[in-house]
Coordinates of C-alpha atoms in Angstrom, one line a residue:
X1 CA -10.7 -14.3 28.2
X2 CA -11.4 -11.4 26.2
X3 CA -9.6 -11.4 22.8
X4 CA -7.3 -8.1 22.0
X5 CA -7.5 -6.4 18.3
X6 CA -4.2 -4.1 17.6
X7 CA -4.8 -0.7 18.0
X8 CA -4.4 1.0 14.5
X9 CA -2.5 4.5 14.7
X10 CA -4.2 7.0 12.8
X11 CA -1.8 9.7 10.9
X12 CA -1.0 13.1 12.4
X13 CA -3.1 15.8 10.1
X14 CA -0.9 19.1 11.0
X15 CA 3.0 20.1 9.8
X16 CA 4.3 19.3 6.7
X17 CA 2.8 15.6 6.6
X18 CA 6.0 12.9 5.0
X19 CA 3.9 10.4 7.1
X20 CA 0.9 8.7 5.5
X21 CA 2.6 8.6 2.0
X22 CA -0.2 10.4 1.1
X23 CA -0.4 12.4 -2.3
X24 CA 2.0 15.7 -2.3
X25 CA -0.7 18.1 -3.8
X26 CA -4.5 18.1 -4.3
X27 CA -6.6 16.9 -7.6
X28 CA -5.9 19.8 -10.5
X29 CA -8.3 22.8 -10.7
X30 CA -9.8 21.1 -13.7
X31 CA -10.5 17.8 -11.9
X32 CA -12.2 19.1 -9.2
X33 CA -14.5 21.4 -11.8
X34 CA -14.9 18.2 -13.4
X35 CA -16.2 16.8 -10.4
X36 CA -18.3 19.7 -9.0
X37 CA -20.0 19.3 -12.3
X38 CA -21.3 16.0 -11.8
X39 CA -22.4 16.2 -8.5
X40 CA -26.1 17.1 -9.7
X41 CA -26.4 14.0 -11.3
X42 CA -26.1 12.4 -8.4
X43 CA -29.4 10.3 -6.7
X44 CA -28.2 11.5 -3.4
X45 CA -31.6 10.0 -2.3
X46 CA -31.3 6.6 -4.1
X47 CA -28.5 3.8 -2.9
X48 CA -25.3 3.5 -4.7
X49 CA -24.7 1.0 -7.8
X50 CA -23.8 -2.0 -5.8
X51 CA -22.9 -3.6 -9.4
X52 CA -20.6 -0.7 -9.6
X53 CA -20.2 -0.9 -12.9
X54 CA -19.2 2.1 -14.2
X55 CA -15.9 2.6 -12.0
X56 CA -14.8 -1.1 -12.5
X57 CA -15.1 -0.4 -16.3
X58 CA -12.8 3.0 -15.8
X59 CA -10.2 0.8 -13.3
X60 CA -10.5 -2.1 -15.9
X61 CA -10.2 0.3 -18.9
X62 CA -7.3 1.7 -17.4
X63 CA -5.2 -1.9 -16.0
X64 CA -6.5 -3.6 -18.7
X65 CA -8.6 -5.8 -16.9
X66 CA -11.9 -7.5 -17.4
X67 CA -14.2 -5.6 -14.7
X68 CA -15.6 -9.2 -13.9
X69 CA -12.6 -9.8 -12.3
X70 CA -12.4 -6.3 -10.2
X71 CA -14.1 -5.7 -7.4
X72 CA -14.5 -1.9 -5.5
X73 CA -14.7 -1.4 -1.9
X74 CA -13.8 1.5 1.0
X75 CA -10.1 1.3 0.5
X76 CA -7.7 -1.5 -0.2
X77 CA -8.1 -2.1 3.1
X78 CA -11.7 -2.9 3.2
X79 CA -11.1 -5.1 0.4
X80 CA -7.7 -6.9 2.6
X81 CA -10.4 -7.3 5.6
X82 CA -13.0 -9.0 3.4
X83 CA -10.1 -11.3 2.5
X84 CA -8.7 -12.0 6.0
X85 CA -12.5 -12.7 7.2
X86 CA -13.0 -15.1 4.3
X87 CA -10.3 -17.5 4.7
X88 CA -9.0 -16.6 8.3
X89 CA -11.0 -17.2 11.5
X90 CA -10.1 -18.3 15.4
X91 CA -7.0 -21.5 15.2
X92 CA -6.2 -20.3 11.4
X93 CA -2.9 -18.2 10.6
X94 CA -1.6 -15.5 8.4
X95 CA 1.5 -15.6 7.1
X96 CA 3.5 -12.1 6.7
X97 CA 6.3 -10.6 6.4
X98 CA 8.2 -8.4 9.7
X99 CA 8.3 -5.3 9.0
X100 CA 4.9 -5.3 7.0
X101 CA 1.6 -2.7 7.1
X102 CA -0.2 -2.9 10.6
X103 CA -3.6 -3.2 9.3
X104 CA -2.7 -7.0 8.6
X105 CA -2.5 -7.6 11.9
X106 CA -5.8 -5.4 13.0
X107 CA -7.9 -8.1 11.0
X108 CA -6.5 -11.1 12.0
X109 CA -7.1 -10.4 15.5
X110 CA -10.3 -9.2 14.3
X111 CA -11.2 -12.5 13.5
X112 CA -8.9 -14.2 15.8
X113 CA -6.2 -15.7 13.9
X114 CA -2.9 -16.4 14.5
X115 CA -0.2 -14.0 13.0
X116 CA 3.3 -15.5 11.8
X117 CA 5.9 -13.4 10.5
X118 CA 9.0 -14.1 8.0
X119 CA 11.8 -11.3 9.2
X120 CA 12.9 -9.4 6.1
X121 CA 16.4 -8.1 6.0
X122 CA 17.5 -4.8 6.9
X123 CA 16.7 -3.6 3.3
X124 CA 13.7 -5.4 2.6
X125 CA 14.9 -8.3 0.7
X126 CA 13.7 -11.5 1.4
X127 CA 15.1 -15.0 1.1
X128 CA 12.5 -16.8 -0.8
X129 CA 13.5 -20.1 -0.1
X130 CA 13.5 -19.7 3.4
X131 CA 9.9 -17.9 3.7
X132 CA 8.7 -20.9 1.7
X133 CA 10.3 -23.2 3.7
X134 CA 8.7 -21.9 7.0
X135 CA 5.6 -21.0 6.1
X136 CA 5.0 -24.7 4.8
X137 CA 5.9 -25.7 8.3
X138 CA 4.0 -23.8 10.4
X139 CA 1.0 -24.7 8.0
X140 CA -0.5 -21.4 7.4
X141 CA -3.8 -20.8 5.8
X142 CA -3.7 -17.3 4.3
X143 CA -0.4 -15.3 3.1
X144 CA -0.4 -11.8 2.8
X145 CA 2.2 -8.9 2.1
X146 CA 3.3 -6.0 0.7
X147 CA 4.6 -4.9 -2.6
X148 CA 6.1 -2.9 -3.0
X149 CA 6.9 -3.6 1.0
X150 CA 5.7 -0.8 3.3
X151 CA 7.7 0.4 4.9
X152 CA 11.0 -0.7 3.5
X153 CA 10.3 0.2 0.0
X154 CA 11.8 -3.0 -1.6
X155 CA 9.9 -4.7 -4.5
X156 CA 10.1 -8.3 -5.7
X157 CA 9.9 -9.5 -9.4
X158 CA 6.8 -11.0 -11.0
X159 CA 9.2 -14.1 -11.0
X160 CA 9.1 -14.4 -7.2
X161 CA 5.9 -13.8 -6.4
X162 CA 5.1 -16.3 -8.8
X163 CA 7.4 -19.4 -7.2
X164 CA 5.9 -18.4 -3.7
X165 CA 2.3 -18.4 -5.4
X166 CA 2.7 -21.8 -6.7
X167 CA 5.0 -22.9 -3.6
X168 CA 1.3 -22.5 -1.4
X169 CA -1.1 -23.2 -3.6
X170 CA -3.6 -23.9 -2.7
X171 CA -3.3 -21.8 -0.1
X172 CA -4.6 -17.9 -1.2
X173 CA -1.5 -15.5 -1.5
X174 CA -3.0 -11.9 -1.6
X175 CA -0.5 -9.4 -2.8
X176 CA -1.1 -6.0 -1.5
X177 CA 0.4 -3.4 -4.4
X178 CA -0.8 0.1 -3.2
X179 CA 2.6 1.2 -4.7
X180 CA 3.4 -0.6 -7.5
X181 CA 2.6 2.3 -9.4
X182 CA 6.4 3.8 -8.2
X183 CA 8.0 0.7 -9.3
X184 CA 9.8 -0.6 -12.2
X185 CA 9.1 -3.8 -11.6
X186 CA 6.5 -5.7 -13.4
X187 CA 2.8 -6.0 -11.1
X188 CA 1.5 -9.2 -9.7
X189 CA -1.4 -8.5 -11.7
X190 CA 0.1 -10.3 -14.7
X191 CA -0.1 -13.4 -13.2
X192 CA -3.9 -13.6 -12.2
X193 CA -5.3 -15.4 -15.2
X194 CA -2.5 -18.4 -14.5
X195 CA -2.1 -18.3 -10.5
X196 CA -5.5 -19.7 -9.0
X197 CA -4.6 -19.1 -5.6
X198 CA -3.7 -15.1 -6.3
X199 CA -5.8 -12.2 -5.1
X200 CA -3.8 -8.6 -6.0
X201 CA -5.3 -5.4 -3.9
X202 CA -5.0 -2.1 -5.6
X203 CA -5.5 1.9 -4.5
X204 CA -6.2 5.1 -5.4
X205 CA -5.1 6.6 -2.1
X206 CA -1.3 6.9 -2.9
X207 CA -0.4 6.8 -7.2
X208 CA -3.9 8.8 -8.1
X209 CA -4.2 10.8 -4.6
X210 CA -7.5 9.9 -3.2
X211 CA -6.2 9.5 0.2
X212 CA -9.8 10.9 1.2
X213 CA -12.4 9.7 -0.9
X214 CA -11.1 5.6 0.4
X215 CA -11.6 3.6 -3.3
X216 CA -9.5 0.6 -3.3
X217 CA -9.3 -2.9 -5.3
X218 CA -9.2 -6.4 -5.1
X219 CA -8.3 -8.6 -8.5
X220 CA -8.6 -12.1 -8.8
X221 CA -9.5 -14.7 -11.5
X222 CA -13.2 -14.9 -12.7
X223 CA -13.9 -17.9 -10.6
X224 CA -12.7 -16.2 -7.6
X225 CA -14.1 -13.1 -8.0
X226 CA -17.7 -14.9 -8.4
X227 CA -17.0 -15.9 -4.9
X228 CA -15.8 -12.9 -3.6
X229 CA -18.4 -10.6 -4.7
X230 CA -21.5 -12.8 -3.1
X231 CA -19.8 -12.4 0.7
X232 CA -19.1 -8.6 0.7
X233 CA -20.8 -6.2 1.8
X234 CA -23.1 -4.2 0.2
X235 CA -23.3 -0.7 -0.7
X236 CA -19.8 -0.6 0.5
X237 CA -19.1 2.5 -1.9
X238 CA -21.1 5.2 -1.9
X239 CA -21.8 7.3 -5.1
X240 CA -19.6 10.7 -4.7
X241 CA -16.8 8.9 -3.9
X242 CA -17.3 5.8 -6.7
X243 CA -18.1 9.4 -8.9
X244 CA -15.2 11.2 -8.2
X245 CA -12.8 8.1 -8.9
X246 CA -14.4 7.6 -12.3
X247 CA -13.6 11.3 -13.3
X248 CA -10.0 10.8 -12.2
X249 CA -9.4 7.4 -13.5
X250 CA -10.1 9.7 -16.9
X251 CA -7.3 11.8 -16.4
X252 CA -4.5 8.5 -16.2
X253 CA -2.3 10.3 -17.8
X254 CA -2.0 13.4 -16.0
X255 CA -1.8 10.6 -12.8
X256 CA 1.0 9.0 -15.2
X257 CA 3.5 12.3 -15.2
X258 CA 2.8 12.5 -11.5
X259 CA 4.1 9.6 -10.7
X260 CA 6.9 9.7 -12.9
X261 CA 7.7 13.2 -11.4
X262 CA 7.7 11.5 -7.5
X263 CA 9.6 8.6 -9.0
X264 CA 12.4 11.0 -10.2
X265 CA 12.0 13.5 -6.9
X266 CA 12.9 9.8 -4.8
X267 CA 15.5 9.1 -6.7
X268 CA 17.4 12.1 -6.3
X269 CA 16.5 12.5 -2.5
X270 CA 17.7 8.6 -2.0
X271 CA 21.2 10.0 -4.4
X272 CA 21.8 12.8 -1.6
X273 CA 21.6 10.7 2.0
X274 CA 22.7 7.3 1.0
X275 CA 26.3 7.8 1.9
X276 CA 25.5 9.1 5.9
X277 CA 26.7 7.6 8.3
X278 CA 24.9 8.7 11.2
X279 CA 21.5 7.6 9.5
X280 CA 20.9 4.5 7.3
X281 CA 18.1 5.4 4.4
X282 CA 17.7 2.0 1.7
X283 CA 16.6 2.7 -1.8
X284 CA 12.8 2.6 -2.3
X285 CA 10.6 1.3 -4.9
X286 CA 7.6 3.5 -3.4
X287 CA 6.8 7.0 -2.6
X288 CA 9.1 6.9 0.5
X289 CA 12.2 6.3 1.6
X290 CA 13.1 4.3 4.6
X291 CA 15.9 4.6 7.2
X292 CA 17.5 3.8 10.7
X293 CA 19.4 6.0 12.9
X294 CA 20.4 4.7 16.7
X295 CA 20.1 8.5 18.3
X296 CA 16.4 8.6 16.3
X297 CA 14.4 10.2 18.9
X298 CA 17.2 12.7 18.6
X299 CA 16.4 12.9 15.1
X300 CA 12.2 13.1 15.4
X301 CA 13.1 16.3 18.0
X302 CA 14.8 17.7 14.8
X303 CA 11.9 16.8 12.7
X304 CA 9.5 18.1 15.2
X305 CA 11.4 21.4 15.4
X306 CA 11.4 21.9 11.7
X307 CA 7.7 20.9 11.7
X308 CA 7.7 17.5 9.2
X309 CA 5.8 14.9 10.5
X310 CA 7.4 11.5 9.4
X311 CA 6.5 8.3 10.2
X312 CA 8.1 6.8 13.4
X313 CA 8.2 3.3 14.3
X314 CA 8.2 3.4 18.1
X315 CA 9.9 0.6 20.1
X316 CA 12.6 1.0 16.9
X317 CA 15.3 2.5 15.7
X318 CA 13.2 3.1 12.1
X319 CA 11.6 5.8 10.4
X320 CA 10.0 6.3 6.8
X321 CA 9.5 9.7 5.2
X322 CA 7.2 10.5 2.7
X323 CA 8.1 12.0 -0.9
X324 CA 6.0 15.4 -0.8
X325 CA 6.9 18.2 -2.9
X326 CA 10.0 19.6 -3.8
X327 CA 10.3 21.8 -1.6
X328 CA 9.3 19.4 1.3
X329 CA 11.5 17.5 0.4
X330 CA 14.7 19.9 0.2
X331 CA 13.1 20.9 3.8
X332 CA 13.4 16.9 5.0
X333 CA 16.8 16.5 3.4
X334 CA 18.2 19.8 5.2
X335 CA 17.3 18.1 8.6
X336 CA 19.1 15.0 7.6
X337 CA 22.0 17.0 6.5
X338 CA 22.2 19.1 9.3
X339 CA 21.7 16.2 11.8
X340 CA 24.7 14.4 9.8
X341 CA 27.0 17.0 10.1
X342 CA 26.5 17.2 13.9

């Protein structure tokens, strides 16, 4: 029988795009002069660093990590495949949450493993001991999720990941944080010099807006990392791209006041529609809010109308919408108002 991988939905590139939780606004003038600078000294004609070196010394410099324990790949995701192909395979299973990010699924029947999920409550909270509980029944071999979750927004504490680390070990528990940076909680990342069993993937597609140059992160101990880089594959970054994220990995701080600003900008937006009725939205630790509305298709025509793309969860009665601009976001609010009021 021939095995079936999940079809992964690509995002919708025309509107104003709340969808992909992508970046609001392009690099700064000055960083992209930066990087137009450096181009020439570029070996477009030789292969990459495949030690890359100098961007796992600018992430490390930056997280205050030893680069040893970073390693660099085409997006978090490449780094969450490698992962899934290491300790998955056909009869294995991967344990996740429901609702959780689709690519988890894409690999594992990539490599044709089981999938069991842990259903989350409505806002994203999750009873521990339960998830514990279950996934030490069903025996599973790799967990993986979210945090904070995507799409609900909700974030545990660095105490809970750590009881569910040490409740598998030593079964791996990869953390996928591509928006930690919006939270105020404290990042798994503290825990990887004392949690054997933890890997912690990282982005800079959402927090530092390099949705299209696809640098991403795993983190790990030394002794897993050893391990780690001598199965991936090489060359897997190539030099503009590893270029580009050293230059804005220099400019932190300007990232820094970004974030704080879409922090702020989520706040306010969660302030203003958390008493509808007509639509549900949960507060978010992320750079989107998530909500629930029973006459949503009703709601997407709306959308469409105004021209926002948001993120639809077909088969559901869920959507998630990015936090863009200001003024995109005044523009999704006044279609959830005026849908309210109907």
């Amino acid at each position: 029988m021939e095995k079936k991988i999940e079809a992964y939905q690509a995002a919708v590139q025309k509107g104003i795009l709340l969808n992909a939780n992508e970046g609001y606004a392009n690099l700064s003038d000055e960083i992209i002069q930066e990087i137009a600078q450096a181009l020439p000294s570029i070996h477009f004609n030789r292969y990459p660093d495949n030690s890359q070196e100098a961007l796992l010394e600018a992430y490390g410099k930056v997280m205050g990590i030893s680069p040893d324990q970073l390693l660099a790949g085409n997006g978090s995701d490449q780094m969450l495949g490698l992962l899934i192909g290491t300790y998955l395979g056909k009869g294995k299973k991967l344990f996740t949450f429901d609702p959780d990010f689709s690519m988890y699924d894409y690999y594992a029947s990539a490599y044709e493993a089981g999938v069991e999920k842990f259903d989350l409550k409505e806002d994203g909270r999750l009873d521990i001991d339960a998830f514990i509980a279950q996934g030490r029944k069903d025996k599973v071999d790799l967990v993986l999720f979210s945090n904070p979750n995507n799409p609900t927004g909700h974030c545990l504490s660095v105490d809970e990941i750590r009881k569910i680390t040490e409740a598998f070990a030593p079964v791996p528990v990869v953390v996928d944080e591509a928006y930690m940076e919006f939270s105020d909680e404290v990042s798994a990342l503290t825990l990887i010099n004392e949690e054997k069993n933890l890997y912690v993937t990282r982005t800079l597609s959402k927090a530092y807006a390099l949705a299209g140059v696809r640098v991403g992160f795993m983190v790990s101990s030394q002794e897993n990392m050893k391990t780690m880089k001598a199965s991936a594959v090489p060359y897997a970054l190539n030099s503009v791209s590893m270029k580009i994220a050293e230059i804005v990995l220099g400019h932190a701080d300007e990232t820094k006041q970004r974030i704080e600003e879409i922090k702020a900008r989520r706040n306010a937006f969660y302030e203003k529609v958390k008493d509808f009725r007509r639509i549900q939205m949960h507060n978010s630790q992320a750079n989107f809010l998530y909500g629930k509305c029973a006459d949503k298709e009703k709601l997407l025509e709306a959308f469409d109308a105004a021209g926002i793309v948001i993120r639809n969860y077909k088969g559901k009665d869920t959507f998630r919408i990015t936090i863009g601009s200001e003024a995109e976001c005044q523009a999704a609010y006044e279609v959830l108002k005026n849908f309210e009021e109907i």
